[in-house]
mmCIF file of C-alpha atoms in Angstrom:
data_model
loop_
_atom_site.group_PDB
_atom_site.id
_atom_site.type_symbol
_atom_site.label_atom_id
_atom_site.label_comp_id
_atom_site.label_asym_id
_atom_site.label_seq_id
_atom_site.Cartn_x
_atom_site.Cartn_y
_atom_site.Cartn_z
ATOM 1 C CA MET A 196 99.787 19.023 -19.144
ATOM 2 C CA SER A 197 102.448 20.098 -16.655
ATOM 3 C CA VAL A 198 106.040 18.917 -16.869
ATOM 4 C CA ARG A 199 105.561 16.912 -13.679
ATOM 5 C CA THR A 200 102.419 15.187 -14.985
ATOM 6 C CA GLY A 201 104.148 14.475 -18.296
ATOM 7 C CA THR A 202 107.124 12.984 -16.469
ATOM 8 C CA LEU A 203 104.856 10.749 -14.369
ATOM 9 C CA VAL A 204 102.941 9.587 -17.447
ATOM 10 C CA MET A 205 106.209 8.799 -19.274
ATOM 11 C CA ALA A 206 107.563 6.927 -16.237
ATOM 12 C CA ALA A 207 104.368 4.866 -16.048
ATOM 13 C CA ILE A 208 104.566 3.997 -19.743
ATOM 14 C CA LEU A 209 108.245 3.063 -19.624
ATOM 15 C CA GLY A 210 107.916 1.237 -16.324
ATOM 16 C CA GLY A 211 104.929 -0.740 -17.605
ATOM 17 C CA GLY A 212 106.975 -1.922 -20.569
ATOM 18 C CA ALA A 213 109.700 -3.210 -18.269
ATOM 19 C CA VAL A 214 107.164 -5.016 -16.114
ATOM 20 C CA GLY A 215 105.602 -6.554 -19.218
ATOM 21 C CA GLN A 216 108.993 -7.834 -20.353
ATOM 22 C CA ALA A 217 109.786 -9.252 -16.931
ATOM 23 C CA LEU A 218 106.458 -11.058 -16.765
ATOM 24 C CA ALA A 219 106.965 -12.497 -20.243
ATOM 25 C CA HIS A 220 110.032 -14.479 -19.081
ATOM 26 C CA HIS A 221 108.676 -17.917 -18.271
ATOM 27 C CA SER A 222 109.371 -20.038 -15.230
ATOM 28 C CA PHE A 223 111.430 -23.126 -16.059
ATOM 29 C CA ALA A 224 109.582 -25.041 -13.332
ATOM 30 C CA ALA A 225 106.256 -24.184 -14.971
ATOM 31 C CA THR A 226 107.476 -25.268 -18.409
ATOM 32 C CA TYR A 227 109.728 -28.264 -17.670
ATOM 33 C CA HIS A 228 109.770 -31.286 -15.347
ATOM 34 C CA GLN A 229 112.877 -30.321 -13.390
ATOM 35 C CA ASP A 230 112.866 -33.649 -11.548
ATOM 36 C CA GLN A 231 113.024 -35.702 -14.775
ATOM 37 C CA GLU A 232 115.591 -36.213 -17.502
ATOM 38 C CA ILE A 233 115.397 -37.498 -21.063
ATOM 39 C CA THR A 234 117.916 -37.971 -23.859
ATOM 40 C CA ILE A 235 117.246 -37.753 -27.580
ATOM 41 C CA GLU A 236 119.557 -38.240 -30.544
ATOM 42 C CA GLY A 237 118.748 -36.625 -33.837
ATOM 43 C CA THR A 238 119.584 -34.180 -36.591
ATOM 44 C CA VAL A 239 119.823 -30.428 -36.126
ATOM 45 C CA LEU A 240 117.236 -28.680 -38.286
ATOM 46 C CA GLN A 241 117.868 -25.138 -37.057
ATOM 47 C CA PHE A 242 119.929 -23.308 -34.429
ATOM 48 C CA GLN A 243 118.370 -20.023 -33.294
ATOM 49 C CA PHE A 244 121.111 -18.035 -31.535
ATOM 50 C CA ARG A 245 118.846 -15.358 -30.027
ATOM 51 C CA ASN A 246 117.575 -13.665 -26.875
ATOM 52 C CA PRO A 247 116.299 -14.346 -24.362
ATOM 53 C CA HIS A 248 117.253 -18.013 -24.936
ATOM 54 C CA SER A 249 118.692 -19.820 -27.896
ATOM 55 C CA PHE A 250 116.822 -22.793 -29.353
ATOM 56 C CA ILE A 251 117.980 -25.834 -31.279
ATOM 57 C CA HIS A 252 115.350 -27.587 -33.378
ATOM 58 C CA VAL A 253 116.144 -31.285 -33.662
ATOM 59 C CA GLN A 254 114.428 -34.036 -35.670
ATOM 60 C CA ALA A 255 114.483 -37.077 -33.385
ATOM 61 C CA PRO A 256 112.303 -39.989 -32.315
ATOM 62 C CA ASP A 257 110.321 -40.012 -29.091
ATOM 63 C CA ALA A 258 110.317 -42.964 -26.658
ATOM 64 C CA ASP A 259 107.931 -44.833 -29.011
ATOM 65 C CA GLY A 260 110.171 -44.329 -32.046
ATOM 66 C CA GLU A 261 107.909 -41.728 -33.689
ATOM 67 C CA MET A 262 109.836 -38.838 -35.291
ATOM 68 C CA HIS A 263 109.180 -35.308 -34.046
ATOM 69 C CA ARG A 264 110.650 -31.834 -34.224
ATOM 70 C CA TRP A 265 111.983 -31.092 -30.743
ATOM 71 C CA ALA A 266 112.460 -27.545 -29.430
ATOM 72 C CA VAL A 267 115.589 -27.621 -27.278
ATOM 73 C CA GLU A 268 115.915 -24.542 -25.082
ATOM 74 C CA TRP A 269 119.466 -23.416 -24.395
ATOM 75 C CA SER A 270 121.120 -20.385 -22.808
ATOM 76 C CA SER A 271 121.250 -16.759 -23.915
ATOM 77 C CA PRO A 272 123.697 -15.720 -26.653
ATOM 78 C CA SER A 273 125.776 -13.756 -24.127
ATOM 79 C CA THR A 274 126.139 -16.796 -21.863
ATOM 80 C CA LEU A 275 126.912 -19.098 -24.782
ATOM 81 C CA SER A 276 129.433 -16.647 -26.273
ATOM 82 C CA GLY A 277 131.242 -16.692 -22.945
ATOM 83 C CA ILE A 278 131.922 -20.416 -23.368
ATOM 84 C CA GLY A 279 132.881 -20.198 -27.039
ATOM 85 C CA VAL A 280 129.517 -21.061 -28.628
ATOM 86 C CA ASP A 281 128.407 -18.927 -31.573
ATOM 87 C CA ARG A 282 125.829 -19.112 -34.370
ATOM 88 C CA ALA A 283 128.073 -21.471 -36.355
ATOM 89 C CA THR A 284 128.625 -23.992 -33.534
ATOM 90 C CA LEU A 285 125.643 -26.116 -34.567
ATOM 91 C CA ARG A 286 124.610 -26.466 -38.203
ATOM 92 C CA PRO A 287 121.663 -28.106 -39.923
ATOM 93 C CA GLY A 288 122.544 -31.741 -40.525
ATOM 94 C CA ASP A 289 124.691 -32.139 -37.393
ATOM 95 C CA VAL A 290 123.777 -35.258 -35.424
ATOM 96 C CA ILE A 291 123.635 -34.490 -31.710
ATOM 97 C CA GLN A 292 122.597 -36.108 -28.466
ATOM 98 C CA VAL A 293 120.602 -33.863 -26.143
ATOM 99 C CA THR A 294 119.925 -34.547 -22.485
ATOM 100 C CA GLY A 295 117.682 -32.363 -20.404
ATOM 101 C CA GLU A 296 114.427 -31.756 -18.617
ATOM 102 C CA PRO A 297 111.343 -32.683 -20.645
ATOM 103 C CA GLY A 298 108.533 -30.212 -21.189
ATOM 104 C CA ARG A 299 105.449 -30.587 -19.028
ATOM 105 C CA ASP A 300 103.255 -31.056 -22.117
ATOM 106 C CA PRO A 301 104.579 -34.140 -23.952
ATOM 107 C CA GLU A 302 102.875 -32.984 -27.166
ATOM 108 C CA ASP A 303 105.186 -29.932 -27.276
ATOM 109 C CA HIS A 304 108.370 -32.042 -27.570
ATOM 110 C CA ARG A 305 110.449 -29.542 -25.596
ATOM 111 C CA ILE A 306 113.653 -30.022 -23.645
ATOM 112 C CA ASN A 307 115.515 -27.657 -21.331
ATOM 113 C CA VAL A 308 119.083 -28.684 -22.157
ATOM 114 C CA THR A 309 121.616 -29.852 -19.580
ATOM 115 C CA ARG A 310 123.997 -31.631 -21.987
ATOM 116 C CA ILE A 311 124.713 -31.605 -25.729
ATOM 117 C CA TYR A 312 127.132 -34.004 -27.381
ATOM 118 C CA ARG A 313 128.109 -34.165 -31.062
ATOM 119 C CA PRO A 314 129.730 -37.559 -31.783
ATOM 120 C CA ALA A 315 131.277 -36.443 -35.098
ATOM 121 C CA ASP A 316 133.899 -34.242 -33.415
ATOM 122 C CA GLY A 317 133.374 -34.651 -29.662
ATOM 123 C CA PHE A 318 131.852 -31.196 -29.079
ATOM 124 C CA GLU A 319 130.230 -31.241 -25.670
ATOM 125 C CA TYR A 320 128.284 -28.790 -23.541
ATOM 126 C CA ARG A 321 127.485 -29.549 -19.911
ATOM 127 C CA GLY A 322 125.640 -27.039 -17.840
ATOM 128 C CA ARG A 323 122.386 -25.458 -16.903
ATOM 129 C CA ASN A 324 120.169 -23.012 -18.710
ATOM 130 C CA ASP A 325 120.173 -19.402 -17.482
#
């Protein structure tokens, strides 16, 4: 194989990986009802401070009062770090109120966060996901 052919093959492999990563990033409009808003109040089970987006898992009732584990999608760690949020900001057992856009599939119990409020100490986040 010539150097030029090898370079083209390597570029195709590396470029394909980048395209695959870009396509893996979901559309918020495809995942969430961006024209709707819900609020839940519950207990933090887990805070995943990770890329590409952080998630908070919250045990909270749905509109019918049935308890569920909600997956609350938040911003990237770099965005959150810029506003003073780190992995210790939310801990299991914290009671929080979450407002955001509900997931398109109600069985998924997902929310794209627009506001988080912790009554115990007044911590509040207002913003949009990135």
